Coordinates of N, CA and C in Angstrom, one line a residue:
G1 N -13.9 5.1 -31.3 CA -14.5 5.0 -30.0 C -13.9 5.8 -28.9
G2 N -14.7 5.8 -27.8 CA -14.3 6.6 -26.7 C -13.1 6.0 -25.9
D3 N -13.1 4.6 -25.8 CA -12.0 4.0 -25.1 C -10.7 4.1 -25.9
A4 N -10.8 4.0 -27.2 CA -9.6 4.1 -28.0 C -9.0 5.5 -27.9
E5 N -9.9 6.5 -28.0 CA -9.4 7.9 -27.9 C -8.8 8.1 -26.5
L6 N -9.4 7.7 -25.5 CA -8.9 7.9 -24.1 C -7.5 7.2 -24.0
C7 N -7.4 6.0 -24.6 CA -6.1 5.3 -24.5 C -5.0 6.0 -25.3
R8 N -5.4 6.7 -26.4 CA -4.4 7.5 -27.1 C -3.9 8.6 -26.3
R9 N -4.8 9.2 -25.5 CA -4.4 10.4 -24.7 C -3.8 10.0 -23.4
D10 N -4.3 8.9 -22.8 CA -3.8 8.5 -21.4 C -4.0 7.0 -21.4
L11 N -3.0 6.2 -21.7 CA -3.1 4.8 -21.8 C -3.5 4.1 -20.5
L12 N -2.9 4.5 -19.4 CA -3.3 3.9 -18.1 C -4.7 4.3 -17.7
G13 N -5.1 5.5 -18.0 CA -6.4 6.0 -17.7 C -7.5 5.2 -18.5
G14 N -7.1 5.0 -19.8 CA -8.0 4.2 -20.6 C -8.1 2.7 -20.1
W15 N -7.0 2.2 -19.8 CA -7.0 0.8 -19.2 C -7.9 0.7 -18.0
L16 N -7.8 1.7 -17.1 CA -8.6 1.7 -15.9 C -10.1 1.8 -16.2
K17 N -10.4 2.7 -17.2 CA -11.8 2.8 -17.6 C -12.3 1.5 -18.2
M18 N -11.4 0.7 -18.8 CA -11.9 -0.6 -19.4 C -11.8 -1.7 -18.3
G19 N -11.6 -1.4 -17.1 CA -11.6 -2.4 -16.0 C -10.3 -3.1 -15.6
L20 N -9.2 -2.4 -15.9 CA -7.9 -3.1 -15.6 C -7.8 -3.4 -14.1
A21 N -8.2 -2.4 -13.2 CA -8.0 -2.6 -11.8 C -8.9 -3.8 -11.3
E22 N -10.1 -3.8 -11.8 CA -11.0 -4.9 -11.5 C -10.4 -6.3 -11.9
R23 N -9.9 -6.3 -13.1 CA -9.3 -7.6 -13.6 C -8.1 -8.0 -12.8
L24 N -7.2 -7.0 -12.5 CA -6.0 -7.3 -11.6 C -6.5 -7.8 -10.3
R25 N -7.5 -7.2 -9.7 CA -8.0 -7.6 -8.4 C -8.5 -9.0 -8.5
Y26 N -9.3 -9.3 -9.5 CA -9.8 -10.7 -9.7 C -8.7 -11.7 -9.8
L27 N -7.7 -11.4 -10.6 CA -6.6 -12.4 -10.7 C -5.9 -12.6 -9.3
A28 N -5.7 -11.5 -8.6 CA -5.1 -11.6 -7.3 C -5.9 -12.4 -6.3
E29 N -7.2 -12.3 -6.4 CA -8.1 -13.0 -5.5 C -8.3 -14.5 -5.9
V30 N -8.5 -14.7 -7.2 CA -8.9 -16.1 -7.6 C -7.7 -16.9 -8.0
A31 N -6.8 -16.4 -8.8 CA -5.6 -17.1 -9.3 C -4.5 -17.2 -8.2
D32 N -3.8 -18.2 -8.2 CA -2.7 -18.3 -7.3 C -1.5 -17.8 -8.1
L33 N -1.4 -16.5 -8.1 CA -0.3 -15.8 -8.9 C 1.1 -16.1 -8.4
E34 N 1.9 -16.3 -9.3 CA 3.4 -16.4 -9.0 C 3.8 -15.0 -8.5
P35 N 4.8 -15.0 -7.7 CA 5.3 -13.7 -7.2 C 5.6 -12.6 -8.3
A36 N 6.2 -13.1 -9.4 CA 6.5 -12.1 -10.5 C 5.2 -11.6 -11.1
A37 N 4.2 -12.4 -11.2 CA 2.9 -11.9 -11.8 C 2.2 -10.9 -10.8
R38 N 2.3 -11.2 -9.5 CA 1.7 -10.3 -8.5 C 2.5 -9.0 -8.5
Q39 N 3.8 -9.0 -8.7 CA 4.6 -7.8 -8.8 C 4.2 -7.0 -10.0
H40 N 4.0 -7.7 -11.1 CA 3.6 -6.9 -12.3 C 2.3 -6.2 -12.1
A41 N 1.3 -6.9 -11.5 CA 0.0 -6.3 -11.3 C 0.1 -5.1 -10.4
L42 N 0.9 -5.2 -9.3 CA 1.1 -4.1 -8.4 C 1.8 -3.0 -9.1
T43 N 2.8 -3.3 -9.9 CA 3.5 -2.3 -10.6 C 2.6 -1.5 -11.6
L44 N 1.7 -2.2 -12.3 CA 0.7 -1.5 -13.1 C -0.2 -0.5 -12.3
L45 N -0.6 -1.0 -11.1 CA -1.5 -0.1 -10.3 C -0.7 1.1 -9.8
C46 N 0.6 0.9 -9.4 CA 1.4 2.0 -9.0 C 1.6 3.0 -10.1
M47 N 1.9 2.5 -11.3 CA 2.1 3.4 -12.5 C 0.8 4.2 -12.7
A48 N -0.3 3.5 -12.6 CA -1.6 4.2 -12.8 C -1.9 5.3 -11.8
A49 N -1.5 5.0 -10.5 CA -1.8 5.9 -9.4 C -0.8 7.1 -9.4
R50 N 0.4 6.9 -9.9 CA 1.4 7.9 -9.9 C 1.0 9.1 -10.8
G51 N 1.0 10.3 -10.3 CA 0.8 11.5 -11.1 C -0.6 11.8 -11.5
S52 N -1.5 11.1 -11.1 CA -2.9 11.3 -11.4 C -3.9 11.1 -10.3
P53 N -4.3 12.1 -9.6 CA -5.3 11.9 -8.5 C -6.6 11.2 -9.0
A54 N -7.0 11.5 -10.2 CA -8.2 10.9 -10.8 C -8.0 9.4 -10.9
R55 N -6.9 9.0 -11.5 CA -6.6 7.5 -11.6 C -6.4 6.9 -10.3
A56 N -5.8 7.6 -9.3 CA -5.6 7.0 -8.0 C -7.0 6.8 -7.3
L57 N -7.9 7.7 -7.5 CA -9.2 7.6 -7.0 C -10.0 6.4 -7.6
T58 N -9.8 6.3 -8.9 CA -10.4 5.1 -9.6 C -9.9 3.8 -9.0
I59 N -8.7 3.7 -8.7 CA -8.1 2.5 -8.1 C -8.7 2.3 -6.7
C60 N -8.8 3.4 -5.9 CA -9.4 3.3 -4.6 C -10.9 2.9 -4.6
R61 N -11.6 3.2 -5.7 CA -13.0 2.9 -5.8 C -13.2 1.5 -6.3
T62 N -12.2 0.8 -6.7 CA -12.3 -0.5 -7.3 C -12.8 -1.5 -6.2
P63 N -14.0 -2.1 -6.4 CA -14.5 -3.0 -5.3 C -13.5 -4.0 -4.9
R64 N -13.4 -4.2 -3.6 CA -12.6 -5.2 -2.9 C -11.1 -5.1 -3.1
L65 N -10.6 -4.1 -3.8 CA -9.1 -4.0 -4.1 C -8.4 -3.5 -2.8
L66 N -8.8 -2.5 -2.2 CA -8.1 -2.0 -1.0 C -8.1 -3.0 0.2
P67 N -9.3 -3.7 0.4 CA -9.2 -4.8 1.4 C -8.3 -5.9 1.1
L68 N -8.1 -6.2 -0.2 CA -7.1 -7.2 -0.7 C -5.7 -6.7 -0.4
V69 N -5.4 -5.5 -0.6 CA -4.1 -4.9 -0.3 C -3.9 -4.9 1.2
A70 N -4.9 -4.5 1.9 CA -4.8 -4.6 3.4 C -4.5 -6.0 3.9
S71 N -5.1 -6.9 3.3 CA -4.9 -8.3 3.7 C -3.5 -8.8 3.4
M72 N -3.0 -8.4 2.2 CA -1.6 -8.7 1.8 C -0.6 -8.1 2.8
L73 N -0.9 -6.9 3.3 CA 0.0 -6.2 4.2 C -0.1 -6.9 5.6
R74 N -1.3 -7.2 6.0 CA -1.6 -7.8 7.4 C -1.1 -9.2 7.5
C75 N -1.3 -10.0 6.5 CA -1.0 -11.5 6.6 C 0.4 -11.8 6.4
G76 N 1.1 -11.1 5.6 CA 2.5 -11.3 5.5 C 2.9 -12.5 4.6
D77 N 2.0 -13.0 3.8 CA 2.3 -14.2 3.0 C 2.9 -13.8 1.6
A78 N 3.0 -12.5 1.4 CA 3.5 -12.0 0.1 C 5.0 -12.0 0.2
D79 N 5.7 -12.1 -1.0 CA 7.1 -12.0 -1.0 C 7.5 -10.6 -0.8
A80 N 8.8 -10.4 -0.5 CA 9.3 -9.0 -0.1 C 9.1 -8.0 -1.2
A81 N 9.3 -8.4 -2.4 CA 9.1 -7.4 -3.5 C 7.7 -7.0 -3.7
S82 N 6.7 -8.0 -3.5 CA 5.3 -7.6 -3.6 C 4.9 -6.8 -2.5
L83 N 5.4 -7.1 -1.3 CA 5.1 -6.3 -0.1 C 5.6 -4.8 -0.3
A84 N 6.8 -4.6 -0.8 CA 7.3 -3.3 -1.1 C 6.4 -2.6 -2.1
L85 N 6.0 -3.3 -3.1 CA 5.1 -2.6 -4.1 C 3.7 -2.3 -3.6
A86 N 3.2 -3.2 -2.7 CA 1.9 -2.9 -2.1 C 2.0 -1.6 -1.2
L87 N 3.2 -1.5 -0.5 CA 3.4 -0.3 0.3 C 3.6 0.9 -0.5
S88 N 4.2 0.8 -1.7 CA 4.4 1.9 -2.6 C 3.0 2.4 -3.1
L89 N 2.2 1.4 -3.4 CA 0.8 1.7 -3.9 C 0.0 2.5 -2.9
V90 N 0.1 2.0 -1.6 CA -0.6 2.7 -0.5 C -0.1 4.1 -0.3
Q91 N 1.2 4.3 -0.4 CA 1.8 5.6 -0.3 C 1.3 6.5 -1.4
L92 N 1.3 6.0 -2.7 CA 0.9 6.8 -3.8 C -0.6 7.2 -3.7
L93 N -1.4 6.3 -3.2 CA -2.8 6.5 -3.1 C -3.1 7.5 -2.0
A94 N -2.4 7.4 -0.8 CA -2.6 8.3 0.3 C -2.2 9.7 -0.1
S95 N -1.1 9.8 -0.8 CA -0.6 11.2 -1.1 C -1.3 11.8 -2.3
S96 N -2.2 11.1 -3.0 CA -2.9 11.6 -4.2 C -4.0 12.5 -3.9
G97 N -4.6 12.4 -2.7 CA -5.7 13.3 -2.3 C -6.4 12.8 -1.1
R98 N -7.2 13.7 -0.5 CA -7.9 13.4 0.7 C -8.9 12.3 0.5
E99 N -9.6 12.3 -0.6 CA -10.7 11.3 -0.8 C -10.1 9.9 -0.9
S100 N -8.9 9.8 -1.6 CA -8.3 8.5 -1.7 C -7.8 8.1 -0.3
A101 N -7.2 9.0 0.4 CA -6.7 8.7 1.8 C -7.9 8.2 2.7
A102 N -9.1 8.8 2.5 CA -10.2 8.3 3.3 C -10.6 6.9 2.9
F103 N -10.5 6.5 1.6 CA -10.8 5.2 1.2 C -9.8 4.2 1.9
L104 N -8.5 4.6 2.0 CA -7.5 3.8 2.7 C -7.9 3.6 4.1
L105 N -8.3 4.6 4.8 CA -8.6 4.6 6.2 C -9.8 3.6 6.4
E106 N -10.8 3.8 5.5 CA -12.0 3.0 5.6 C -11.7 1.5 5.4
A107 N -10.8 1.2 4.5 CA -10.5 -0.2 4.2 C -9.5 -0.8 5.2
E108 N -9.1 0.0 6.2 CA -8.2 -0.4 7.3 C -6.8 -0.8 6.8
V109 N -6.4 -0.1 5.8 CA -5.1 -0.3 5.2 C -4.0 0.1 6.2
L110 N -4.2 1.3 6.8 CA -3.2 1.8 7.7 C -3.0 0.9 8.9
S111 N -4.1 0.4 9.5 CA -4.0 -0.5 10.6 C -3.3 -1.8 10.2
S112 N -3.5 -2.2 8.9 CA -2.8 -3.4 8.5 C -1.3 -3.1 8.4
C113 N -0.9 -1.9 7.9 CA 0.5 -1.6 7.9 C 1.1 -1.6 9.3
H114 N 0.3 -1.0 10.2 CA 0.7 -1.0 11.6 C 0.9 -2.4 12.2
A115 N -0.1 -3.2 12.0 CA 0.0 -4.6 12.5 C 1.1 -5.4 11.9
R116 N 1.4 -5.2 10.6 CA 2.5 -5.8 10.0 C 3.8 -5.4 10.5
F117 N 3.9 -4.1 10.8 CA 5.1 -3.5 11.3 C 5.4 -4.1 12.7
L118 N 4.4 -4.2 13.6 CA 4.6 -4.7 14.9 C 5.0 -6.2 14.9
S119 N 4.4 -7.0 13.9 CA 4.7 -8.4 13.8 C 6.2 -8.5 13.3
A120 N 6.6 -7.6 12.4 CA 7.9 -7.7 11.8 C 8.9 -7.4 12.9
T121 N 8.6 -6.4 13.8 CA 9.6 -6.0 14.8 C 9.7 -7.1 15.9
R122 N 8.6 -7.8 16.2 CA 8.6 -8.9 17.1 C 9.5 -10.0 16.6
A123 N 9.3 -10.4 15.3 CA 10.1 -11.4 14.6 C 11.6 -11.0 14.6
T124 N 11.8 -9.7 14.4 CA 13.2 -9.3 14.3 C 13.8 -9.4 15.7
A125 N 13.1 -9.0 16.7 CA 13.6 -9.1 18.1 C 13.9 -10.6 18.5
A126 N 13.1 -11.5 18.0 CA 13.3 -12.9 18.3 C 14.5 -13.5 17.6
H127 N 14.8 -13.0 16.4 CA 15.9 -13.6 15.6 C 17.1 -12.7 15.5
D128 N 16.9 -11.4 15.8 CA 18.0 -10.4 15.8 C 18.7 -10.4 14.5
A129 N 18.0 -10.5 13.3 CA 18.6 -10.5 12.0 C 18.6 -9.0 11.5
V130 N 19.8 -8.7 11.0 CA 20.0 -7.3 10.4 C 19.1 -7.0 9.2
S131 N 19.0 -8.0 8.3 CA 18.1 -7.8 7.2 C 16.7 -7.6 7.6
D132 N 16.2 -8.4 8.6 CA 14.8 -8.2 9.1 C 14.6 -6.8 9.7
L133 N 15.6 -6.3 10.3 CA 15.6 -5.0 10.9 C 15.4 -3.9 9.8
A134 N 16.2 -4.1 8.8 CA 16.1 -3.2 7.6 C 14.7 -3.2 7.0
D135 N 14.2 -4.4 6.8 CA 12.8 -4.6 6.3 C 11.8 -3.9 7.2
A136 N 12.0 -4.1 8.5 CA 11.0 -3.5 9.5 C 11.1 -2.0 9.4
R137 N 12.3 -1.5 9.3 CA 12.5 0.0 9.1 C 11.8 0.5 7.9
R138 N 12.0 -0.2 6.7 CA 11.3 0.3 5.5 C 9.8 0.2 5.7
L139 N 9.3 -0.8 6.3 CA 7.9 -1.0 6.5 C 7.4 0.1 7.4
G140 N 8.2 0.4 8.5 CA 7.8 1.5 9.4 C 7.8 2.8 8.7
A141 N 8.8 3.1 7.9 CA 8.9 4.4 7.2 C 7.7 4.6 6.3
A142 N 7.3 3.5 5.6 CA 6.1 3.6 4.7 C 4.9 3.8 5.4
A143 N 4.7 3.1 6.5 CA 3.5 3.3 7.4 C 3.4 4.7 7.9
V144 N 4.5 5.2 8.4 CA 4.6 6.6 8.9 C 4.2 7.6 7.8
A145 N 4.7 7.4 6.6 CA 4.4 8.3 5.5 C 2.9 8.3 5.2
V146 N 2.2 7.1 5.2 CA 0.8 7.1 5.0 C 0.1 7.7 6.2
W147 N 0.5 7.5 7.4 CA -0.1 8.1 8.6 C 0.0 9.6 8.6
R148 N 1.2 10.1 8.1 CA 1.3 11.6 8.0 C 0.3 12.1 7.0
C149 N 0.1 11.5 5.9 CA -0.9 12.0 4.9 C -2.3 12.1 5.6
L150 N -2.6 11.0 6.3 CA -4.0 11.0 6.9 C -4.1 12.2 7.9
V151 N -3.1 12.4 8.7 CA -3.1 13.5 9.7 C -3.1 14.8 8.9
A152 N -2.4 15.0 7.9 CA -2.4 16.2 7.1 C -3.7 16.5 6.5
Y153 N -4.4 15.5 6.1 CA -5.8 15.7 5.6 C -6.8 15.8 6.7
G154 N -6.4 15.7 7.9 CA -7.4 15.9 9.0 C -8.3 14.7 9.2
L155 N -7.8 13.5 8.8 CA -8.6 12.3 8.9 C -8.3 11.6 10.2
T156 N -9.2 10.9 10.8 CA -9.0 10.2 12.0 C -8.0 9.1 11.7
A157 N -7.0 9.0 12.5 CA -6.0 7.9 12.3 C -5.7 7.4 13.7
P158 N -5.0 6.3 13.8 CA -4.7 5.8 15.2 C -3.9 6.8 15.9
S159 N -4.0 6.8 17.2 CA -3.3 7.8 18.1 C -1.8 7.8 17.9
L160 N -1.2 8.9 18.2 CA 0.2 9.1 18.2 C 0.9 8.0 19.1
G161 N 0.3 7.8 20.2 CA 0.9 6.8 21.2 C 1.0 5.4 20.6
S162 N 0.1 5.0 19.8 CA 0.1 3.7 19.2 C 1.2 3.6 18.2
W163 N 1.7 4.8 17.7 CA 2.7 4.8 16.7 C 4.1 4.9 17.3
F164 N 4.3 5.0 18.6 CA 5.6 5.2 19.2 C 6.6 4.1 18.8
P165 N 6.2 2.8 18.8 CA 7.2 1.8 18.4 C 7.7 2.0 16.9
V166 N 6.7 2.4 16.0 CA 7.1 2.6 14.6 C 8.0 3.8 14.5
L167 N 7.7 4.9 15.2 CA 8.5 6.1 15.1 C 9.8 5.9 15.7
S168 N 9.9 5.1 16.8 CA 11.1 4.8 17.5 C 12.1 4.1 16.6
L169 N 11.6 3.0 15.9 CA 12.5 2.3 15.1 C 12.9 3.0 13.9
V170 N 12.0 3.8 13.3 CA 12.3 4.6 12.1 C 13.3 5.7 12.3
T171 N 13.2 6.3 13.5 CA 14.0 7.5 13.8 C 15.3 7.3 14.5
H172 N 15.5 6.1 15.1 CA 16.7 5.8 15.9 C 17.5 4.8 15.1
P173 N 18.8 5.1 14.9 CA 19.6 4.3 14.0 C 19.8 2.8 14.4
R174 N 19.8 2.6 15.7 CA 20.0 1.2 16.2 C 18.7 0.5 16.4
G175 N 17.6 1.1 16.1 CA 16.4 0.4 16.2 C 15.4 0.6 17.3
G176 N 15.8 1.4 18.3 CA 14.9 1.7 19.3 C 15.4 2.7 20.3
C177 N 14.6 3.2 21.2 CA 15.0 4.2 22.2 C 16.0 3.5 23.2
G178 N 17.0 4.2 23.5 CA 17.9 3.7 24.5 C 18.9 2.6 24.1
D179 N 18.9 2.2 22.8 CA 19.8 1.2 22.4 C 21.2 1.8 22.2

């Protein structure tokens, strides 16, 4: 069969053709996944997206998957490892090609990264925790990487001015301008 042959040549591509992304999205939406299971699902998606623009585009075209990732980034109820994997997935998809980046923009994934970053920096300012600052920096760096891809592809993205807090924290060692 066609699927078996495809799996022999490209296991992850074969799995995507057989609906892996749809099944993982379904589990994430319907099942109350344990953090480890969510991390495994995101890891599989990252592995599929890495190194193959065609597989990355297949992931982007999976119904309701990108809005689910955007929601995970925006709401902040995911554990830190799942959040890091979601950000990795977004970076892999954005860098895989213009069409995939356009899907991310349409699903408002970048604005979710931006909103999550702003909420993380507010929480960090309120608690002044060093680990929270490091997490906010990582989140900001990932968001900037995605934003850079969108700009490089000539896609409309939020204005540079709205990114000032992100750029400030990511580029200044103590966390902000004038610190």
